[in-house]
Coordinates of C-alpha atoms in Angstrom, one line a residue:
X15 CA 118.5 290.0 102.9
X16 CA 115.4 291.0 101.3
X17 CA 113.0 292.0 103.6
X18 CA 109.7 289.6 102.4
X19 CA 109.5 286.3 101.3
X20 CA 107.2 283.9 100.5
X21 CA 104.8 282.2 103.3
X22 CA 103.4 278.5 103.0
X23 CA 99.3 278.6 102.2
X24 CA 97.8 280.7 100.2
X25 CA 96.0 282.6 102.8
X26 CA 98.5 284.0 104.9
X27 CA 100.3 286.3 101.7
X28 CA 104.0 287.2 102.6
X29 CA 106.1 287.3 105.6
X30 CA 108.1 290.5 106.2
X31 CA 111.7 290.4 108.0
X32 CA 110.6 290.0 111.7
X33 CA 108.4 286.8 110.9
X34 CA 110.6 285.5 108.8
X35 CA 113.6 285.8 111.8
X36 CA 111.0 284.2 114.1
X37 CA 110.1 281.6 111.9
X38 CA 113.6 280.5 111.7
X39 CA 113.9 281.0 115.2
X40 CA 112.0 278.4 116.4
X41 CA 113.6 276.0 114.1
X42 CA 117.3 277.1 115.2
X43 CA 116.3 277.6 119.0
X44 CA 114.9 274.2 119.3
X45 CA 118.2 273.0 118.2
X46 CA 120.0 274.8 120.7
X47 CA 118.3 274.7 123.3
X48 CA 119.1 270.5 122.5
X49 CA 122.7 270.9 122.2
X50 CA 122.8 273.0 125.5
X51 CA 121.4 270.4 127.6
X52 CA 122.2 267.1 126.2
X53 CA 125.7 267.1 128.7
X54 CA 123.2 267.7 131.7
X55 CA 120.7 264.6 131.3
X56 CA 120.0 263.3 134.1
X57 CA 123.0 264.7 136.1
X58 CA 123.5 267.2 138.3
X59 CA 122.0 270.7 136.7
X60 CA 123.9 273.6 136.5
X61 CA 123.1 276.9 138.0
X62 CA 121.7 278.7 134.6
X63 CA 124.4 281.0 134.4
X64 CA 126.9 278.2 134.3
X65 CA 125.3 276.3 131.6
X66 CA 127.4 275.3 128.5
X67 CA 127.8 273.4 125.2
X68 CA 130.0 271.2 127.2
X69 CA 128.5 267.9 125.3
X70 CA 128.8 264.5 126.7
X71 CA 125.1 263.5 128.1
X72 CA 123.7 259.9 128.0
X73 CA 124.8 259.9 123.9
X74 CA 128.5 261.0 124.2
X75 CA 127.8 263.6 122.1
X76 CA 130.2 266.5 120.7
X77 CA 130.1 269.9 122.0
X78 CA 127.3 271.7 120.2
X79 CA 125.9 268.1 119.1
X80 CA 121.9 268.0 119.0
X81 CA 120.2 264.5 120.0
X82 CA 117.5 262.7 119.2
X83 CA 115.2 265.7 119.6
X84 CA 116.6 267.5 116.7
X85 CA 117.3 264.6 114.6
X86 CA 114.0 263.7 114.6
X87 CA 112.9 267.3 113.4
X88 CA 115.0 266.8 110.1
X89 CA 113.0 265.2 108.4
X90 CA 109.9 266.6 108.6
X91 CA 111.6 270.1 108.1
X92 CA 113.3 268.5 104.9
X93 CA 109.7 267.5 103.5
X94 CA 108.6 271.3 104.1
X95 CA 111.9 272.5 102.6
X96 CA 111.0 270.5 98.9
X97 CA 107.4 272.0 99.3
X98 CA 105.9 268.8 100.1
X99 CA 102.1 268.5 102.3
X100 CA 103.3 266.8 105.4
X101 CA 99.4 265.4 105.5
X102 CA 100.6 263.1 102.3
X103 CA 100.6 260.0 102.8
X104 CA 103.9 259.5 100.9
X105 CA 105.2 262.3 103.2
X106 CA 104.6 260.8 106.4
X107 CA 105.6 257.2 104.5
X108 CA 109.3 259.0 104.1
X109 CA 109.4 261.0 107.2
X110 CA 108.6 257.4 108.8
X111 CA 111.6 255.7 107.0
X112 CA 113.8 258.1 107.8
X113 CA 113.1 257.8 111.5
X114 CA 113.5 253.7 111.1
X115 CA 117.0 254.2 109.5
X116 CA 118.2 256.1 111.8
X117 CA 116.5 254.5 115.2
X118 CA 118.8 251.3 114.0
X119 CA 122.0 253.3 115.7
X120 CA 121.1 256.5 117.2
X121 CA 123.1 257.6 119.8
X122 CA 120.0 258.3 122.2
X123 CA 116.6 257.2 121.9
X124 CA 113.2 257.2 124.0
X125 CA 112.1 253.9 124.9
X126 CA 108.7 254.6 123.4
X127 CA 110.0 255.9 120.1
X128 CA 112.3 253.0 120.0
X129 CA 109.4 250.2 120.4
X130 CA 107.1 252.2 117.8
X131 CA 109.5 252.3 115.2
X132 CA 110.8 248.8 115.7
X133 CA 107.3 247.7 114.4
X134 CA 106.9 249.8 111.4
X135 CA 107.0 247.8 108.1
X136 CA 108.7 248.8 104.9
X137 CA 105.6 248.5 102.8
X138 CA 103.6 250.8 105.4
X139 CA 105.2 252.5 107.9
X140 CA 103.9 255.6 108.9
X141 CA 100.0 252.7 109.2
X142 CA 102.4 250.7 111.2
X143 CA 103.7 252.8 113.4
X144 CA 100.2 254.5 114.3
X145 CA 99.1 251.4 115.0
X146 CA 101.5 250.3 117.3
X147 CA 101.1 253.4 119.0
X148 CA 97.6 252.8 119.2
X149 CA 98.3 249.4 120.3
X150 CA 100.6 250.5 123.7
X151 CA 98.3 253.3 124.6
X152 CA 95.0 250.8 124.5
X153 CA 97.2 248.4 126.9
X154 CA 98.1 251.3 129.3
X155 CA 101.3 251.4 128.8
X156 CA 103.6 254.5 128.3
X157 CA 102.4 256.5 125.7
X158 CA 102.6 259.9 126.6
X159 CA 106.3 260.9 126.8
X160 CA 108.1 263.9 125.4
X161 CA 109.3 262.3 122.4
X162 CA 106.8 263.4 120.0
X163 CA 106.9 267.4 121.2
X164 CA 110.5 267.6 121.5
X165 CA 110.4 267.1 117.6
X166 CA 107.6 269.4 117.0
X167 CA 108.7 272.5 115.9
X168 CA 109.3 272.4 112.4
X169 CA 105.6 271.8 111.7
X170 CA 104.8 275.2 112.5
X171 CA 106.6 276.2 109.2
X172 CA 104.0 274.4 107.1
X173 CA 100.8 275.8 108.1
X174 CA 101.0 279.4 109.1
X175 CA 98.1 280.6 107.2
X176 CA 96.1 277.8 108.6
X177 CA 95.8 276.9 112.5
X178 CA 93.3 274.0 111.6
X179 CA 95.3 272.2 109.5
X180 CA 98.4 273.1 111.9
X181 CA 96.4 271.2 114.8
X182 CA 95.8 268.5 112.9
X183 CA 99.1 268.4 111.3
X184 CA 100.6 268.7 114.6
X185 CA 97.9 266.0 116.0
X186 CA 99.2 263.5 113.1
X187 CA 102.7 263.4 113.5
X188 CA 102.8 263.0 117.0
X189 CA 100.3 259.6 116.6
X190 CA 103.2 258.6 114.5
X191 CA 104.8 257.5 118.1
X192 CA 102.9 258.5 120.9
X193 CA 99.4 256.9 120.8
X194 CA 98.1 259.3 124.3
X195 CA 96.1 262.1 123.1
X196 CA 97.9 264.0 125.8
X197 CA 101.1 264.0 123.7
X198 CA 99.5 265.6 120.7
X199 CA 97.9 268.4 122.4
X200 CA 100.9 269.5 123.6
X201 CA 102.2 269.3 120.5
X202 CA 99.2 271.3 119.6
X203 CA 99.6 274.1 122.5
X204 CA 103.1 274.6 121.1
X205 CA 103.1 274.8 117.5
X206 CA 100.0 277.1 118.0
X207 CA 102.1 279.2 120.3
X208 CA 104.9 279.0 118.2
X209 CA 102.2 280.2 115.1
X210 CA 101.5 283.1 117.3
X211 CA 104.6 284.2 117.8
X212 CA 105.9 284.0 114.3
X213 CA 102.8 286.3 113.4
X214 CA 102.3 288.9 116.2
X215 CA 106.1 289.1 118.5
X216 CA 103.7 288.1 121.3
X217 CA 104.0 284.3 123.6
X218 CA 100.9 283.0 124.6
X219 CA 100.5 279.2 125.6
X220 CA 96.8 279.7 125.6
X221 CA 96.0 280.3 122.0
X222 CA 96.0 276.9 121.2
X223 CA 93.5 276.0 124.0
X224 CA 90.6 275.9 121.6
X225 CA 91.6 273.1 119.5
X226 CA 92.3 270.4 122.4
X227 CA 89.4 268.7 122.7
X228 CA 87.0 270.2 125.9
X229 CA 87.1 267.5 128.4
X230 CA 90.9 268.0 128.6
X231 CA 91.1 271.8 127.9
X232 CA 90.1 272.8 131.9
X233 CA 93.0 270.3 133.4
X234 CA 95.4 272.0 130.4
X235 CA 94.8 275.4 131.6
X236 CA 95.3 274.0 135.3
X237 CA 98.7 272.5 134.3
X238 CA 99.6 276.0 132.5
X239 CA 98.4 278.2 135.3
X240 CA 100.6 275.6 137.8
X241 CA 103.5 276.2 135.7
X242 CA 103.2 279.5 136.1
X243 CA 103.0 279.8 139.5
X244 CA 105.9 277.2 140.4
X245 CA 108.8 277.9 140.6
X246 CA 111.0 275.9 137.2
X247 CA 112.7 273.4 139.3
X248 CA 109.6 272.3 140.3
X249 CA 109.1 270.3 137.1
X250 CA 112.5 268.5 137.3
X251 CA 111.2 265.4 138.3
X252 CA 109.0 263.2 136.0
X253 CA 109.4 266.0 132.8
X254 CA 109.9 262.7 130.1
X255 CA 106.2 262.9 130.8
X256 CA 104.7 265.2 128.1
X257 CA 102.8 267.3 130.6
X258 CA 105.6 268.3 132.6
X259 CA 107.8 268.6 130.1
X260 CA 105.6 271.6 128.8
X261 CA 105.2 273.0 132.4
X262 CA 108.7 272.8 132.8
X263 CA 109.6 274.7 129.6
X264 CA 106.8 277.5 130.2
X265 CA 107.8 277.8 133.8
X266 CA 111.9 278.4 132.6
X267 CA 110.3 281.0 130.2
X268 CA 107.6 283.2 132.6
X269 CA 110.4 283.2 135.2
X270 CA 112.9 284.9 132.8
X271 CA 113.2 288.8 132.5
X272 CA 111.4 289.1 129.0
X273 CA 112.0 292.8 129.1
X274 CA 114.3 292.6 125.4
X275 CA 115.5 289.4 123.5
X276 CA 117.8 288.5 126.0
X277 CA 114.7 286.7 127.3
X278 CA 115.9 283.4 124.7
X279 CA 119.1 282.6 126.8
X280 CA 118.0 283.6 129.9
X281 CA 114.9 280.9 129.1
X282 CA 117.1 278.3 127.8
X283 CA 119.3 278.4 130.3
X284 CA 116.3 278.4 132.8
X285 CA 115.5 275.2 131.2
X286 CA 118.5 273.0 131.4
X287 CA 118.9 274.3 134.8
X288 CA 115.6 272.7 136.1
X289 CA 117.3 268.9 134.9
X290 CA 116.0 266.3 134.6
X291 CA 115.6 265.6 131.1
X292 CA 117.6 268.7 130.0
X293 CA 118.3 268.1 126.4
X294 CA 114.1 267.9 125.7
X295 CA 112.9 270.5 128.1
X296 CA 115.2 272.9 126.7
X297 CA 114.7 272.1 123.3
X298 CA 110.8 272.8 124.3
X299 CA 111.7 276.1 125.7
X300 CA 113.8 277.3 122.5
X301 CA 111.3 276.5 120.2
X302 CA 108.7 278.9 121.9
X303 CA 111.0 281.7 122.7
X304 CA 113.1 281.3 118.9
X305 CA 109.7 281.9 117.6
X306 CA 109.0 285.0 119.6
X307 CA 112.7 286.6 119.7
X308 CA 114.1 285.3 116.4
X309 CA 117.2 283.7 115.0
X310 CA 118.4 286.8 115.7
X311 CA 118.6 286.6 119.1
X312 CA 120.4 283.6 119.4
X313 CA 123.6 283.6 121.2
X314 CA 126.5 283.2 118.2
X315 CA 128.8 281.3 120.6
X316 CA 125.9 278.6 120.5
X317 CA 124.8 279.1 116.6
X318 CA 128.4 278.5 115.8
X319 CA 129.3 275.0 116.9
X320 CA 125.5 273.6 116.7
X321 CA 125.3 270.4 114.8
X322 CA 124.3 267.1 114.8
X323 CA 122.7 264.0 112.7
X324 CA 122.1 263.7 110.0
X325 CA 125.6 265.5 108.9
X326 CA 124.1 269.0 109.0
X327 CA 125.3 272.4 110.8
X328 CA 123.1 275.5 112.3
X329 CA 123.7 277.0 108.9
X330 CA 121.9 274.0 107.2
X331 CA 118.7 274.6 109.2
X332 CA 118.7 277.9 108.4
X333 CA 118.9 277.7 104.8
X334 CA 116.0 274.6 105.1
X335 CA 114.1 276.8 107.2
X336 CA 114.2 279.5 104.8
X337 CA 113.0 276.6 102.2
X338 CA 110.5 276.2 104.1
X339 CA 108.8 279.4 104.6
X340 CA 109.3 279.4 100.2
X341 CA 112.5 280.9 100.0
X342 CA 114.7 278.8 98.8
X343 CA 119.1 278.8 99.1
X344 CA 120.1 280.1 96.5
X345 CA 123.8 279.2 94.7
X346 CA 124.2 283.3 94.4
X347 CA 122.2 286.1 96.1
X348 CA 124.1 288.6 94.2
X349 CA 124.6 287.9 90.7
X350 CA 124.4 291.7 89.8
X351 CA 128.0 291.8 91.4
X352 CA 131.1 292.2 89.4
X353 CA 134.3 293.2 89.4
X354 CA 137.4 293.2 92.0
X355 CA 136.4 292.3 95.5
X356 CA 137.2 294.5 98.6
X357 CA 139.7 293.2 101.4
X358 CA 141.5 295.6 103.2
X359 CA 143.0 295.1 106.9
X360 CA 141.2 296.9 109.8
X361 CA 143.0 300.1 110.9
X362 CA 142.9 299.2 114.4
X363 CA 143.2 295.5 114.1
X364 CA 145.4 294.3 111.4
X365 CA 144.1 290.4 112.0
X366 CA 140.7 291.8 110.9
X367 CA 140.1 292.2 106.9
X368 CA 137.4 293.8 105.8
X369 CA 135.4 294.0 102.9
X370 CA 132.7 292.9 100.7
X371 CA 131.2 289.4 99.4
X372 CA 133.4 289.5 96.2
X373 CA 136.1 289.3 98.4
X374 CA 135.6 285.7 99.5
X375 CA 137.3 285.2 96.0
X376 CA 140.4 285.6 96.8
X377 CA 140.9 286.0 100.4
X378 CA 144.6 286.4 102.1
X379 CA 146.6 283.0 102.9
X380 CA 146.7 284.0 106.5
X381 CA 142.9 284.5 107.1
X382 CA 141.0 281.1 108.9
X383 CA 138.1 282.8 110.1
X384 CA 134.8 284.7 108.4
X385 CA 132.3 286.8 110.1
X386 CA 129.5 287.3 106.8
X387 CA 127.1 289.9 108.0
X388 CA 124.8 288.9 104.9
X389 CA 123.0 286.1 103.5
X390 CA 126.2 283.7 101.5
X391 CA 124.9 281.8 98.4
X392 CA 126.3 278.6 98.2
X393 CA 128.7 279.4 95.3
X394 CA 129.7 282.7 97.5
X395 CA 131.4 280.5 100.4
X396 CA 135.2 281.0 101.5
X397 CA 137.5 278.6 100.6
X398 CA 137.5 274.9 101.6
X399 CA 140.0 275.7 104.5
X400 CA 137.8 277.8 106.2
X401 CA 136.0 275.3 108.1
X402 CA 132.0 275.9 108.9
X403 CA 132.2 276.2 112.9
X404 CA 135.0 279.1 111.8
X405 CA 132.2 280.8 109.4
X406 CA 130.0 282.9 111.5
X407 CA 126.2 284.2 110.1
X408 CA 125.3 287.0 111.3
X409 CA 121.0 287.8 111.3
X410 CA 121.9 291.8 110.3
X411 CA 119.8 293.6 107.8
X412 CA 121.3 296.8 106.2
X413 CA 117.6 298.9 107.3
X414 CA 117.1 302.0 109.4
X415 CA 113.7 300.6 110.0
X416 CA 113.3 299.1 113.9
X417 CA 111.1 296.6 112.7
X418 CA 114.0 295.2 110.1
X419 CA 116.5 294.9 113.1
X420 CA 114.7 294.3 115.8
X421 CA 117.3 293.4 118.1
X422 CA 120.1 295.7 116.6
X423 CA 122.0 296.6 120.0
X424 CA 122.1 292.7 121.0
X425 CA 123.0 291.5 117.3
X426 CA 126.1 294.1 117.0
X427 CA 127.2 293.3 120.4
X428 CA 127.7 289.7 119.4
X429 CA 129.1 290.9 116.3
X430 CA 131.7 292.5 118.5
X431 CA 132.0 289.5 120.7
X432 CA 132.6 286.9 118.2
X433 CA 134.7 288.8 116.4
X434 CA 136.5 289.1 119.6
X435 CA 136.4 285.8 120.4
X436 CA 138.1 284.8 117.5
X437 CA 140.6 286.8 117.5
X438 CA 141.7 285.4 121.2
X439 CA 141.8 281.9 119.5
X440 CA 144.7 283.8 117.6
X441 CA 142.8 283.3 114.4
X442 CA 142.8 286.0 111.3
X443 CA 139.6 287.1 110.4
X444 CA 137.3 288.7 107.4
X445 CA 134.5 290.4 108.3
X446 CA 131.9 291.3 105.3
X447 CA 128.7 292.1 104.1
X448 CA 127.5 292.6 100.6
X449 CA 129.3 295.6 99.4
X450 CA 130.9 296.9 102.3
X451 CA 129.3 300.1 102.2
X452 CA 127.0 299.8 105.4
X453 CA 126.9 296.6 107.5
X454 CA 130.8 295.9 107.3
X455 CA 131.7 299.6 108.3
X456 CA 129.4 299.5 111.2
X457 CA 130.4 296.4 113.1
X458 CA 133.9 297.3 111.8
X459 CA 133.9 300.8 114.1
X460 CA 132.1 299.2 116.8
X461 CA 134.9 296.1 117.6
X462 CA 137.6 299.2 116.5
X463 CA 136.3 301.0 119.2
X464 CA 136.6 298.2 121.6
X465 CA 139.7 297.0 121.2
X466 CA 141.2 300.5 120.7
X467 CA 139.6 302.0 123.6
X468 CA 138.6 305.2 121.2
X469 CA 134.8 307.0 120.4
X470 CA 133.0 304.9 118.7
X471 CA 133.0 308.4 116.1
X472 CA 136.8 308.0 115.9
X473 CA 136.8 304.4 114.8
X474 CA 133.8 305.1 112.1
X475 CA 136.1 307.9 110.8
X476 CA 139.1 305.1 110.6
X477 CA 137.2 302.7 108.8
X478 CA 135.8 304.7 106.7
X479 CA 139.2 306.0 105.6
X480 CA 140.3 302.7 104.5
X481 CA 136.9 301.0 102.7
X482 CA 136.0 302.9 98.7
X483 CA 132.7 303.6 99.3
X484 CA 131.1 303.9 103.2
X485 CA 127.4 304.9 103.1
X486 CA 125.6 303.5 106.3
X487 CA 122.1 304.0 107.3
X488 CA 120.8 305.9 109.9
X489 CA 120.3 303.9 112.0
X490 CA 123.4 302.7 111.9
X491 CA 125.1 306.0 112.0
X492 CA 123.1 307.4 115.2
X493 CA 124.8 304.4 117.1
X494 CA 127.7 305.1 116.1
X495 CA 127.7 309.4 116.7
X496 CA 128.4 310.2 113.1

């Protein structure tokens, strides 16, 4: 992966490698922290540790199966993918339409967002949805649920060169449902956090403070400070209501050890153990802490089965993410390559092929399972049998840099672990990068030396003997004792 791309705004320049990891953090954290808790709603919680992508919940929904939360996101992170102003009126028209179509047979639903969107007319509906939120908020009735922040996190991705416009942008789309002013400041205190982190590495509710409007910013901080004195499962009752659904998510992520990226799961999982309404709270909670860890610190055995409506994977919101930020999919990311690809078994595993991109090609009969260390174009993708919860992306840059891997240790230790994992569902796997000269070597020595029991030295040496051309970096090497 290059280590810059392109940033929305004009203002705000290029993003280097970290932001860019963050910004597609808090796209792909919302999304699991969803799937994660949609099999708890309204049940009995699990201890944190014991949380899983079990599925089920009040939508029947598949393992790894986001909900409405998620769903709702799409569309507004597919206007930012086709580099449309989600301030358009047109945009908000579609993004409106799109809710509509779906609301007709969702699986799951929030009575407010239900009632809005039943009103909106073809001709008008972004008008006619504000106005009926307008319409239930002026007649007191519910009108500041979760439904518009749970959905909130791709809006960060359009204005982060611009907090004004952010706020507003933020302020805007949450009308689209929720008519309580309370609703969109929330959605304000978290895309502003979320801006924050993206830019800096650092989490800071607060930042967004000054745009709420001053004769609700002292009971804000009050409801932030409370958060962060309670304990998280003191916000499990009562958290469909916007403001406790914020408490709830700060409180799972100030009460989790932030002291490396582990700090994402250990939130999450904070989250959906608090119940309550799991599948929102925790989809709260991973947009913050997706934008200050990263994609990359997302657990793989939760990246890989993540899905949901509208027919789209983990990998898809990746690659719209990416759109997003300017940078978008490409068919090949490596048309320079030529020639014979590289597939050759692993000398202490010989399940495990190794290689390079080019061997996607043409890969063994008996192989089910990929492990790409490297961006895959979508011409570069294995053959129709591998199926796309059995292709695992891996967030690994090929830089001795810190600031290019910033989570290096936890990232190969997944590696390891997925490549592990598959292997005890008895499936044969290719592991690659790009060329096979640093990326596949590495994680190649490190699951050698695992499931050989040898130095981690030994197994580099192994590998090494059966690739062309090994030249790692650094970085890389010093892990590994060579």
């Amino acid at each position: 992966m290059e280590t810059r791309c392109e940033a929305r705004g004009a203002g705000l320049g290029r993003l280097n490698t970290a932001q860019k990891d963050r910004a597609i953090g808090a796209v792909v954290g919302q999304a699991v922290g969803d799937a994660l808790g949609a099999g708890y709603e309204y049940s009995v919680p699990p201890r944190a540790d014991e949380a899983r992508m079990k599925g089920g919940g009040l939508g029947a929904f598949a393992p790894g199966e986001w909900t409405d939360d998620t769903t709702m996101s799409v569309p507004i992170l597919q206007a930012l993918a086709a580099g449309r102003d989600l301030l358009d009126d047109q945009t908000r028209d579609d993004v409106v339409r799109e809710w509509v179509a779906w609301s007709r047979n969702p699986k799951d639903i929030g009575r407010i967002t239900a009632h809005v969107l039943r009103t909106a007319r073809p001709d008008r509906p972004s008008d006619t949805a504000r106005a009926a939120a307008d319409a239930m908020f002026r007649a007191d009735l519910p009108s500041a649920g979760n439904g518009s922040l749970m959905r909130t996190s791709p809006v960060v991705l359009g204005y982060l060169d611009d907090p004004e416009a952010l706020a507003t942008t933020a302020r805007t789309y949450s009308h689209l449902t929720h008519g309580d002013p309370l609703a969109a400041d929330a959605c304000v205190l978290h895309n502003l956090a979320q801006r924050h982190a993206i830019l800096s590495g650092d989490l800071d509710i607060r930042v967004g403070l000054e745009l709420i409007a001053p004769d609700r910013r002292r009971r804000w901080l009050q409801w932030i400070e409370a958060a962060e004195a309670g304990s998280p499962r003191e916000f499990s009752a009562h958290n469909t209501f916007v403001v406790r659904a914020l408490q709830a998510a700060w409180s799972a992520i100030v009460h989790a050890d932030d002291g490396d990226a582990g700090h994402l799961e250990a939130s999450v999982r904070n989250a959906v153990a608090i119940g309550g309404d799991t599948d929102t709270v925790a989809a709260i909670t991973g947009g913050l802490v997706g934008a200050r860890w990263g994609v990359s610190a997302v657990p793989l055995a939760w990246r890989r089965p993540l899905h949901g409506c509208p027919g789209l994977t983990g990998d898809d919101l990746v690659q719209l993410a990416s759109a997003a930020l300017g940078e978008p999919w490409q068919d090949s990311f490596y048309p320079w390559l030529d020639g014979a690809g590289i597939c050759v078994r692993h000398p202490h595993d010989a399940r495990v092929w190794i290689g390079d991109i080019r061997g996607l090609r043409d890969l063994p009969e008996e192989v089910d399972a990929v492990v790409s260390l490297c961006r895959v174009g979508r011409s570069e993708v294995p053959p129709p049998r591998i199926t796309a919860r059995n292709h695992i992306h891996v967030w690994l840059m090929d830089r001795s840099e810190s600031e290019e891997n910033r989570h290096l240790e936890l990232v190969a230790r997944e590696a390891v672990a997925m490549l592990r994992a598959l292997r005890a569902e008895d499936r044969t796997v290719f592991l690659h990068c790009v060329q096979a000269h640093s990326r596949t070597p590495f994680i190649a020595a490190l699951y050698g030396a695992e499931v050989a029991a040898v130095p981690r030295s030994q197994a580099a040496s192994a590998v090494a003997a059966v690739l062309p051309e090994v030249a790692m970096n650094d970085r890389f090497r010093l892990i590994l004792g060579v």
